[in-house]
Tab-separated table of N, CA and C in Angstrom:
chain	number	residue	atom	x	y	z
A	1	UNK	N	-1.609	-15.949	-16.183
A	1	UNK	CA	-0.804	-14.941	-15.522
A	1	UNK	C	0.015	-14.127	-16.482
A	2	UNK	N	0.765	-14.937	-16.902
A	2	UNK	CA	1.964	-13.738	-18.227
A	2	UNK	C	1.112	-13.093	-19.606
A	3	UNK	N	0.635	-13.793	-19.785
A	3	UNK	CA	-1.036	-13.694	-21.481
A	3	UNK	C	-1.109	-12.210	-20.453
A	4	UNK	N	-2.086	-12.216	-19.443
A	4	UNK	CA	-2.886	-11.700	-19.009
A	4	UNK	C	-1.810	-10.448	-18.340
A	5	UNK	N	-0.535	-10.203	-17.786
A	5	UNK	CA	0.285	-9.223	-17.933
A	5	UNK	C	0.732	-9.049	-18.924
A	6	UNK	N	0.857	-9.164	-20.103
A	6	UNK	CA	1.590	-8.534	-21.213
A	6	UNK	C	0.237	-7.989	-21.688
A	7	UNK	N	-0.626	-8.504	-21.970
A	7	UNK	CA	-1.923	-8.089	-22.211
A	7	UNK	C	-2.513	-6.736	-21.820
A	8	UNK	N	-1.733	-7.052	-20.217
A	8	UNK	CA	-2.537	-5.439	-19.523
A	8	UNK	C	-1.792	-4.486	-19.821
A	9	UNK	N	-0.142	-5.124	-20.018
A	9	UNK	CA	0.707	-3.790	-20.129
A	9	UNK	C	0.634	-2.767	-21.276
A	10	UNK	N	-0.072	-3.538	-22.545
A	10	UNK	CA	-0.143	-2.497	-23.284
A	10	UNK	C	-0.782	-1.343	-22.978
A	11	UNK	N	-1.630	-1.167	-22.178
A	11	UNK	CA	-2.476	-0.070	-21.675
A	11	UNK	C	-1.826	0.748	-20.688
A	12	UNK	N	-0.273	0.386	-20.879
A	12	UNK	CA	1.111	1.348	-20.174
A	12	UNK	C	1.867	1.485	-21.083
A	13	UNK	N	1.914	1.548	-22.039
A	13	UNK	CA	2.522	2.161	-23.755
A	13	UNK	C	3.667	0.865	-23.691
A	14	UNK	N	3.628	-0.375	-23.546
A	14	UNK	CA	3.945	-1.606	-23.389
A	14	UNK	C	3.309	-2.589	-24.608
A	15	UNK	N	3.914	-2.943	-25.573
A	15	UNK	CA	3.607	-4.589	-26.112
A	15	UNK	C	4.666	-5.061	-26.897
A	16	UNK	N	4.264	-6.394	-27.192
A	16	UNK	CA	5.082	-7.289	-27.500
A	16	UNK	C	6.381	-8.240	-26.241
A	17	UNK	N	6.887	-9.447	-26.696
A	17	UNK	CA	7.757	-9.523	-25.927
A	17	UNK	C	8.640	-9.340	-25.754
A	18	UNK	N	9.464	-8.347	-26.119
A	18	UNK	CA	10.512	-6.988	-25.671
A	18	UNK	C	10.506	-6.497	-24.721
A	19	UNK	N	9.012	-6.070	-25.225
A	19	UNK	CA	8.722	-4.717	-24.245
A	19	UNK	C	8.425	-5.327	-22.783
A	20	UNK	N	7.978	-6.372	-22.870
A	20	UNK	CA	7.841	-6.975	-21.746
A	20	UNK	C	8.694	-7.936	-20.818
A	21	UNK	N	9.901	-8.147	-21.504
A	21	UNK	CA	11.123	-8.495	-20.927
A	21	UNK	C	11.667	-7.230	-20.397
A	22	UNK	N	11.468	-6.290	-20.881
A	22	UNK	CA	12.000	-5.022	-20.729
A	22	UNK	C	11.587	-4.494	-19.089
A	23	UNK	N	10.334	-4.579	-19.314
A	23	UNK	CA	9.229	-4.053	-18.255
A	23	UNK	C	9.535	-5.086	-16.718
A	24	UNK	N	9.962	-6.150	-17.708
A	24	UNK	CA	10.236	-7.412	-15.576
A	24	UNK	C	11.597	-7.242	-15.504
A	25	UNK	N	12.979	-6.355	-16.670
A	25	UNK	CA	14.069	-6.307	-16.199
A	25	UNK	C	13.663	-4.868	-14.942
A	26	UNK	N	13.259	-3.949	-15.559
A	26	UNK	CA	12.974	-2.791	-14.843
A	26	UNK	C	12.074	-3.213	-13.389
A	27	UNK	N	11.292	-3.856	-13.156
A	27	UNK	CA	11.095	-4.303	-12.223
A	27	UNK	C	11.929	-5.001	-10.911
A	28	UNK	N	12.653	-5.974	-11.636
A	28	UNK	CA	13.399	-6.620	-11.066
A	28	UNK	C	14.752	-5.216	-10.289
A	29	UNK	N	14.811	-4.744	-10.892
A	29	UNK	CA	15.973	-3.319	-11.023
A	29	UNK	C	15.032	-2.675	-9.725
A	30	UNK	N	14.236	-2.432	-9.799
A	30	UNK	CA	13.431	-1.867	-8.833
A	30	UNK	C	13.394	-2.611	-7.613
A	31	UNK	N	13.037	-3.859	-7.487
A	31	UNK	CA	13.075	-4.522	-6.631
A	31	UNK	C	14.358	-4.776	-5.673
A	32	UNK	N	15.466	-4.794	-6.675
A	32	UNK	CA	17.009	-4.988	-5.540
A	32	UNK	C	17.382	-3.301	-5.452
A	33	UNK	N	16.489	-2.340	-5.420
A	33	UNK	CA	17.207	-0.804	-5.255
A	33	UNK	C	16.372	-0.881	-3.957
A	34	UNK	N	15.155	-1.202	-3.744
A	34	UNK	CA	14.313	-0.651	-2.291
A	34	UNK	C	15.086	-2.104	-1.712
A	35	UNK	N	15.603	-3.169	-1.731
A	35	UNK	CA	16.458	-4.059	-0.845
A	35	UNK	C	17.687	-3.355	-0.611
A	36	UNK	N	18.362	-3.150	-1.792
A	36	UNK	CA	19.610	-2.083	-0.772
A	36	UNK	C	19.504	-0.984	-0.476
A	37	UNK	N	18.341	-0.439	-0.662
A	37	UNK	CA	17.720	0.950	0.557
A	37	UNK	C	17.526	0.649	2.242
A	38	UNK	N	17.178	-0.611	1.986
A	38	UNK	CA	16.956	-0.972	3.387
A	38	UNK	C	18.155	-1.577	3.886
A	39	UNK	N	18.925	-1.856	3.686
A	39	UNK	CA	20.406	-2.585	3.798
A	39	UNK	C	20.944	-1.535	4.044
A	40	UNK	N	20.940	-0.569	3.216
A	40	UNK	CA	22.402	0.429	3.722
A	40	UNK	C	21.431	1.538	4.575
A	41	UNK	N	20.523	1.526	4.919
A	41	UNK	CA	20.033	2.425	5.870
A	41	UNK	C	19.885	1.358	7.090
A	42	UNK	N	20.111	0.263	7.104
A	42	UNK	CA	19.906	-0.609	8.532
A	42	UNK	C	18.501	-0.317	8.920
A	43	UNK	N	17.037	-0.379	7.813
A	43	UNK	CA	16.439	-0.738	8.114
A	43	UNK	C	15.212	-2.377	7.863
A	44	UNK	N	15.296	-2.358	9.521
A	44	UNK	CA	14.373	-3.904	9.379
A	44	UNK	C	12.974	-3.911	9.394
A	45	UNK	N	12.444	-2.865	9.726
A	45	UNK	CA	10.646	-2.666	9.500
A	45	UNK	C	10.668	-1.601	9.364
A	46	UNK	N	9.136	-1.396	7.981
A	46	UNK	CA	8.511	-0.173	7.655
A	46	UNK	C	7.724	-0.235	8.423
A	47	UNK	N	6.801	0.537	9.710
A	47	UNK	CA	5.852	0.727	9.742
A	47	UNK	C	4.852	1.822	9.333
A	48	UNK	N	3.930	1.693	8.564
A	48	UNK	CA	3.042	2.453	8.116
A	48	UNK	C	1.622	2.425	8.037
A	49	UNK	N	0.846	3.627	7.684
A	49	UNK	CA	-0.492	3.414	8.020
A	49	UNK	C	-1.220	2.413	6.683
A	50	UNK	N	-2.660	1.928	6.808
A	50	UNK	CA	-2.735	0.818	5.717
A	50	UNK	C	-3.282	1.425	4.947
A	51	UNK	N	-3.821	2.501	4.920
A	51	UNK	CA	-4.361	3.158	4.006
A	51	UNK	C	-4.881	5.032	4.348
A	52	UNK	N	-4.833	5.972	3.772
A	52	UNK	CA	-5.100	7.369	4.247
A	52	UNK	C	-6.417	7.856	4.659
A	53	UNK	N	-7.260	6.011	4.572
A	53	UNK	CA	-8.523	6.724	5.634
A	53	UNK	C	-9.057	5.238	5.926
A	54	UNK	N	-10.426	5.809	6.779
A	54	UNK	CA	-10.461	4.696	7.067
A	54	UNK	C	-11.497	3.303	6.424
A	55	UNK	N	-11.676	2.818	6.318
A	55	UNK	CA	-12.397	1.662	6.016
A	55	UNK	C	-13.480	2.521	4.796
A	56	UNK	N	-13.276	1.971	3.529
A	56	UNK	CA	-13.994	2.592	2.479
A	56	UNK	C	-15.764	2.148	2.571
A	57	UNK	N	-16.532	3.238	2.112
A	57	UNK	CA	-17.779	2.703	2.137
A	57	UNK	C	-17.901	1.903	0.729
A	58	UNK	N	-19.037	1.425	0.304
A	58	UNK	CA	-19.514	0.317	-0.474
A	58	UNK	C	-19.530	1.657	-1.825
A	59	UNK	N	-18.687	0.556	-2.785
A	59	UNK	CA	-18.644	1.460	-4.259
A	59	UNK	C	-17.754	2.585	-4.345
A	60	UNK	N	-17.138	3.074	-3.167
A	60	UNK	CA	-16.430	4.391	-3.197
A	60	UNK	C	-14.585	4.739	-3.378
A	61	UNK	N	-14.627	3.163	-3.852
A	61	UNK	CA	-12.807	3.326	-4.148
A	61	UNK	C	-12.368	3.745	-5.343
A	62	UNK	N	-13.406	3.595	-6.318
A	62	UNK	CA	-12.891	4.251	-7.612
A	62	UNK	C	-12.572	5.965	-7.994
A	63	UNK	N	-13.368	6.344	-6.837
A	63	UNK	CA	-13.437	8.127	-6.975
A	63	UNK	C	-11.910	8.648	-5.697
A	64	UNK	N	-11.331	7.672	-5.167
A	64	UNK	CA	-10.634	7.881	-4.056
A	64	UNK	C	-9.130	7.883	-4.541
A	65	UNK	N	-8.779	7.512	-5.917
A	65	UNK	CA	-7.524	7.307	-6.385
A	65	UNK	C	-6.405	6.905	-5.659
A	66	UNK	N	-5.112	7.474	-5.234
A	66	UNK	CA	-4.448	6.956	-4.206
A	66	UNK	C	-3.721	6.851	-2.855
A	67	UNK	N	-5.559	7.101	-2.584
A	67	UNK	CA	-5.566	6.805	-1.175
A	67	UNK	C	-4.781	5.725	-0.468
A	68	UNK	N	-4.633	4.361	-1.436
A	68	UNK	CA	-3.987	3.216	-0.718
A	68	UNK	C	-2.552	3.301	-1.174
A	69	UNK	N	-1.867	4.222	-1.332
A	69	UNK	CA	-0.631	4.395	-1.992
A	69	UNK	C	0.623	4.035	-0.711
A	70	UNK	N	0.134	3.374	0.569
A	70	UNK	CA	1.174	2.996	1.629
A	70	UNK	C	1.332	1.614	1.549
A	71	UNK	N	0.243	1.033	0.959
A	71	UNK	CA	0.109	-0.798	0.557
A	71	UNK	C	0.903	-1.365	-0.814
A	72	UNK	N	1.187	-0.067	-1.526
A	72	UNK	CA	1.105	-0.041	-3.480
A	72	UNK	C	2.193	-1.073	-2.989
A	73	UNK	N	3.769	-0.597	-2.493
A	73	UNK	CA	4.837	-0.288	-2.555
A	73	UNK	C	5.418	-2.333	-2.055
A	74	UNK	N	4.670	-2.323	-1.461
A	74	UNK	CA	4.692	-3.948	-1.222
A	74	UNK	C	4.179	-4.897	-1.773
A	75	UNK	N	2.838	-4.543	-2.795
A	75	UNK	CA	2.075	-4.886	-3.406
A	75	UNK	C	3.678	-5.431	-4.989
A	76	UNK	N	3.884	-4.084	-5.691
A	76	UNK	CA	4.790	-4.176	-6.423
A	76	UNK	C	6.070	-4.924	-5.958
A	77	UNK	N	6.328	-4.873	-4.860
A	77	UNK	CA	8.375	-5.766	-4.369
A	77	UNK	C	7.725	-6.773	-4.272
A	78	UNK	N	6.616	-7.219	-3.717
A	78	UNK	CA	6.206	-8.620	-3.425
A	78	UNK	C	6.723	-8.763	-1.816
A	79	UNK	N	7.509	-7.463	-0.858
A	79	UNK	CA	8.058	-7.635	0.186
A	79	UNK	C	6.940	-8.337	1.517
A	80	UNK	N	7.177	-8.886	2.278
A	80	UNK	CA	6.238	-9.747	2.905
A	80	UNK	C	5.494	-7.791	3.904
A	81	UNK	N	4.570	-8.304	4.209
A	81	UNK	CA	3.792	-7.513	5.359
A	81	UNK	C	2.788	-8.323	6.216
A	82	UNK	N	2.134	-7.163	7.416
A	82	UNK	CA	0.743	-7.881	7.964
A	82	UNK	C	0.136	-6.345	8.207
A	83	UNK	N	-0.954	-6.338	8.448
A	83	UNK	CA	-1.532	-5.880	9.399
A	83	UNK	C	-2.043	-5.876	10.563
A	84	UNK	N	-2.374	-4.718	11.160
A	84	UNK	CA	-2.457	-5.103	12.671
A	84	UNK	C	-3.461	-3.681	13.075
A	85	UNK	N	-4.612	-4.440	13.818
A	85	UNK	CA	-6.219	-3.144	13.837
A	85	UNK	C	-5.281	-2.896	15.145
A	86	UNK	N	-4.986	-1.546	15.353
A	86	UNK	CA	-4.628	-0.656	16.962
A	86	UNK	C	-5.674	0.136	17.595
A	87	UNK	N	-6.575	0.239	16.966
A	87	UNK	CA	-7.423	0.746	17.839
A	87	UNK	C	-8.950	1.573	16.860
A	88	UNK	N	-9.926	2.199	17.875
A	88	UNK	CA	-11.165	2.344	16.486
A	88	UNK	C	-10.539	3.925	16.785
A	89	UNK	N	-11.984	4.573	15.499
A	89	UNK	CA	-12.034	5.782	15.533
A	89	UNK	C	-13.004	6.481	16.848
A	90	UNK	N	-12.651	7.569	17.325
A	90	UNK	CA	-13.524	7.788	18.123
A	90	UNK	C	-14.088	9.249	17.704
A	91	UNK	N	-15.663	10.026	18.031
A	91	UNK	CA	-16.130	11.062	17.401
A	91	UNK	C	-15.253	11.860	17.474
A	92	UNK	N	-14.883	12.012	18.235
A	92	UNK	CA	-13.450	13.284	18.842
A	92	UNK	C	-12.422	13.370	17.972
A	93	UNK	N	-11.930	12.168	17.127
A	93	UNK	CA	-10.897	11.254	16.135
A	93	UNK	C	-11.401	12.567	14.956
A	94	UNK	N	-12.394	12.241	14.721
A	94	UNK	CA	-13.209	12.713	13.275
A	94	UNK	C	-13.165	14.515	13.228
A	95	UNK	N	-12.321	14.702	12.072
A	95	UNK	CA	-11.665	16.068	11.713
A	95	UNK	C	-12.137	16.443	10.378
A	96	UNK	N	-13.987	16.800	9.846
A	96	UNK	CA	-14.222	16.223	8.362
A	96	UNK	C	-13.608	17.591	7.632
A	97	UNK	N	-12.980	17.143	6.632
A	97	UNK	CA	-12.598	18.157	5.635
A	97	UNK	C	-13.923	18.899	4.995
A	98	UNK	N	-13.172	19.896	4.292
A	98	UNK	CA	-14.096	21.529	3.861
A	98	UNK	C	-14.802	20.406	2.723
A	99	UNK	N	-16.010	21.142	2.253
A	99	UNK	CA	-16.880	20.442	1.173
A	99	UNK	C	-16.223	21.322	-0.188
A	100	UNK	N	-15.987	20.424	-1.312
A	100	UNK	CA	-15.493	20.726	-2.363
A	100	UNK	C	-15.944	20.250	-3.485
A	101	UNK	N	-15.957	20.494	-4.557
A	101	UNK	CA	-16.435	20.144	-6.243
A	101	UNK	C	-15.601	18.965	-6.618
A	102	UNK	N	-14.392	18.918	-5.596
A	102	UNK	CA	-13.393	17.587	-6.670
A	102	UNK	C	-14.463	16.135	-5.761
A	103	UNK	N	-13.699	15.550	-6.619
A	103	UNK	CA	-14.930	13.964	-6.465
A	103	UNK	C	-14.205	13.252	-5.136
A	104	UNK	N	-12.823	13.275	-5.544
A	104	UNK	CA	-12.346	12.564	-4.018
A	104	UNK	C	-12.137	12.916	-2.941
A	105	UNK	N	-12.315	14.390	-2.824
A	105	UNK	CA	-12.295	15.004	-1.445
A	105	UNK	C	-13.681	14.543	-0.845
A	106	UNK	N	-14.622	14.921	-1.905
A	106	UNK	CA	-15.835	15.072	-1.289
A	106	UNK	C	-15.870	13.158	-0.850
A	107	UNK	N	-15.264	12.353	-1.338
A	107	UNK	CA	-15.835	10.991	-1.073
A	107	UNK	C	-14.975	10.985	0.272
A	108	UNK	N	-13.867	11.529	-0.068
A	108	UNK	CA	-13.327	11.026	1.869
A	108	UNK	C	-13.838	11.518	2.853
A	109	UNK	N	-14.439	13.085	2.298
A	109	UNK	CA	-15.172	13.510	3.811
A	109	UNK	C	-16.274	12.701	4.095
A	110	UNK	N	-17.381	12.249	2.906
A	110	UNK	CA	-18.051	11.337	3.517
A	110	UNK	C	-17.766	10.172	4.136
A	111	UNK	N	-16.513	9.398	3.640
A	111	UNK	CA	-16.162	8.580	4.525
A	111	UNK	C	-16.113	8.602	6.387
A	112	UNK	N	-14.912	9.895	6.382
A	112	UNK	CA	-14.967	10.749	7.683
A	112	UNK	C	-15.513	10.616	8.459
A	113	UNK	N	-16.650	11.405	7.666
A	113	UNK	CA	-17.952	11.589	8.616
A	113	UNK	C	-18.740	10.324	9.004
A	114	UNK	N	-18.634	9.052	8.852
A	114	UNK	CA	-18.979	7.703	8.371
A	114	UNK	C	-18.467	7.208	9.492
A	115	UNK	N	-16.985	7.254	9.727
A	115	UNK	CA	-15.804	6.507	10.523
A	115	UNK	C	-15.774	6.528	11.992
A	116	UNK	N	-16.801	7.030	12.864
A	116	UNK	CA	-16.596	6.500	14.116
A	116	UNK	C	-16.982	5.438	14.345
A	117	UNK	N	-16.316	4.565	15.430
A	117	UNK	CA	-16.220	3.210	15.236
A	117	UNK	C	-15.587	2.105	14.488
A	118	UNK	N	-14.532	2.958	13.111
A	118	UNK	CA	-14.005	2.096	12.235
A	118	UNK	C	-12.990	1.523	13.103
A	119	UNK	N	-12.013	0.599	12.653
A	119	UNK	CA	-10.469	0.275	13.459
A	119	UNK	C	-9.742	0.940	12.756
A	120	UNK	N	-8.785	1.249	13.587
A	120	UNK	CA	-7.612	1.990	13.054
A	120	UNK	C	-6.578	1.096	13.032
A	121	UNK	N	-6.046	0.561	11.651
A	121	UNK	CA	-4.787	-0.168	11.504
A	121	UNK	C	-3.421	0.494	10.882
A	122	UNK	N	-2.273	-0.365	10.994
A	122	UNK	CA	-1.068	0.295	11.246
A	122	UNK	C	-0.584	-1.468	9.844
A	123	UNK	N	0.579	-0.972	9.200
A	123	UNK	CA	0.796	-2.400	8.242
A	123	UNK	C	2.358	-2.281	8.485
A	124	UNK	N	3.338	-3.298	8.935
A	124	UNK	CA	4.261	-3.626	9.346
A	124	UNK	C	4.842	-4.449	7.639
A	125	UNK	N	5.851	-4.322	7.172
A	125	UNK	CA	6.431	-4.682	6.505
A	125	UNK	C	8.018	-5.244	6.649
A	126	UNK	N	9.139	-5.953	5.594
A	126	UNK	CA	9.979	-6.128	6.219
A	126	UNK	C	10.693	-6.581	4.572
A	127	UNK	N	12.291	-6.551	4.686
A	127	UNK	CA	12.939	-7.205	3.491
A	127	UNK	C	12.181	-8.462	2.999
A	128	UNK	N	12.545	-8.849	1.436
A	128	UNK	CA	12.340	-10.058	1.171
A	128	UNK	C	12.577	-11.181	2.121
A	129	UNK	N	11.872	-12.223	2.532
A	129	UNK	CA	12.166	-13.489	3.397
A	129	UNK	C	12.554	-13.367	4.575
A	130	UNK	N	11.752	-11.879	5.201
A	130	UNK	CA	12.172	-11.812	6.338
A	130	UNK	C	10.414	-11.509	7.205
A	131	UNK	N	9.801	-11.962	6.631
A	131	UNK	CA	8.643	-12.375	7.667
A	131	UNK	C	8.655	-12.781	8.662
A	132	UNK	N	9.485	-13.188	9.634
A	132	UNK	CA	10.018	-13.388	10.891
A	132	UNK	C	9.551	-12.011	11.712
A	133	UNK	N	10.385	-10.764	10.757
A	133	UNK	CA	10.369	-9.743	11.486
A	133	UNK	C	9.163	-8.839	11.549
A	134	UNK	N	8.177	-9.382	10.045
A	134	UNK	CA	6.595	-8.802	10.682
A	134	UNK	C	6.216	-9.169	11.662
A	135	UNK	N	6.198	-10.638	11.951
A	135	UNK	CA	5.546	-11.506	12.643
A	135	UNK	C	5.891	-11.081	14.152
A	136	UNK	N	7.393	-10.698	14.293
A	136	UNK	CA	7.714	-10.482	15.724
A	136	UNK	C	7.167	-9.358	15.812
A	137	UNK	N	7.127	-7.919	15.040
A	137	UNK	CA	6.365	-6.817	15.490
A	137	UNK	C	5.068	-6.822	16.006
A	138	UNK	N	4.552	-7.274	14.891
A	138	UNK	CA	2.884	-7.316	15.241
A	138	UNK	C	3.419	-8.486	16.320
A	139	UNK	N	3.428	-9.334	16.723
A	139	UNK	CA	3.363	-9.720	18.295
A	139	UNK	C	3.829	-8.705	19.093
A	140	UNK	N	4.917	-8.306	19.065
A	140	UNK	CA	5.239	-6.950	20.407
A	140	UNK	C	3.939	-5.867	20.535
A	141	UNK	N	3.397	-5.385	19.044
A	141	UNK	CA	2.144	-4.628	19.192
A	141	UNK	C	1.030	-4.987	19.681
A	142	UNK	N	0.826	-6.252	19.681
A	142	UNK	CA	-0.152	-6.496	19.737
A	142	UNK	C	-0.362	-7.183	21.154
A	143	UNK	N	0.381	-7.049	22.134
A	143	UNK	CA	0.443	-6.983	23.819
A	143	UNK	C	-0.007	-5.881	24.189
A	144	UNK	N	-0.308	-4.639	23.673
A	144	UNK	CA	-0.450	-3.238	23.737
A	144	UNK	C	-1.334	-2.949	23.439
């Protein structure tokens, strides 16, 4: 685990162990600023979508960059989440974007065009050690 993060960080203008004490103080710094974001705004759940489309086809996440940029943010705090499928796509749902030369437009419209029938999920998040309060959302949602 630590070999293998200090390792990767150099490939973020990161090495040695300085730089990498440096890099988990700044983290850590990061981590208690989005806790008292949510503290002094009195909020107890993020809800957000799980990703900006839907269900990737086979091989096509590398050209899609950051598309999953609503998951990153919990991924990095370590803050608890779930998900929860609300419902599919339906043809009517499907809005395919203009055809273009850049690589990731063109991969989401094919997705798009791909996606009736996908599920449509929603990702509930919550402060550190408060998984209680995913858990109670996605139950209230999921009566619905």
């Amino acid at each position: 685990g630590q070999k293998t993060i200090k390792r990767l960080s150099q490939y973020f203008g990161f090495s040695g162990d300085e730089n990498y004490q440096k890099v988990k103080e700044q983290h850590r710094q990061y981590i208690r600023k989005w806790e008292s974001f949510l503290i002094e705004e009195n909020i107890d759940v993020i809800l957000s979508p799980v990703n900006g489309l839907p269900g990737y086809l086979h091989e096509s996440s590398l050209d899609l960059g950051s598309a999953g940029t609503y998951t990153i943010i919990h991924n990095v705090t370590g803050f608890p989440a779930g998900v929860l499928p609300v419902g599919t796509i339906k043809k009517d749902d499907i809005s395919p974007r203009k055809n273009t030369i850049e690589k990731s437009i063109r991969t989401a419209r094919k997705i798009e065009l791909k996606s009736e029938g996908l599920p449509v999920a929603i990702q509930i998040a919550a402060a550190p050690w408060r998984e209680d309060q995913v858990l109670k959302i996605m139950d209230v949602l999921n009566r619905y």
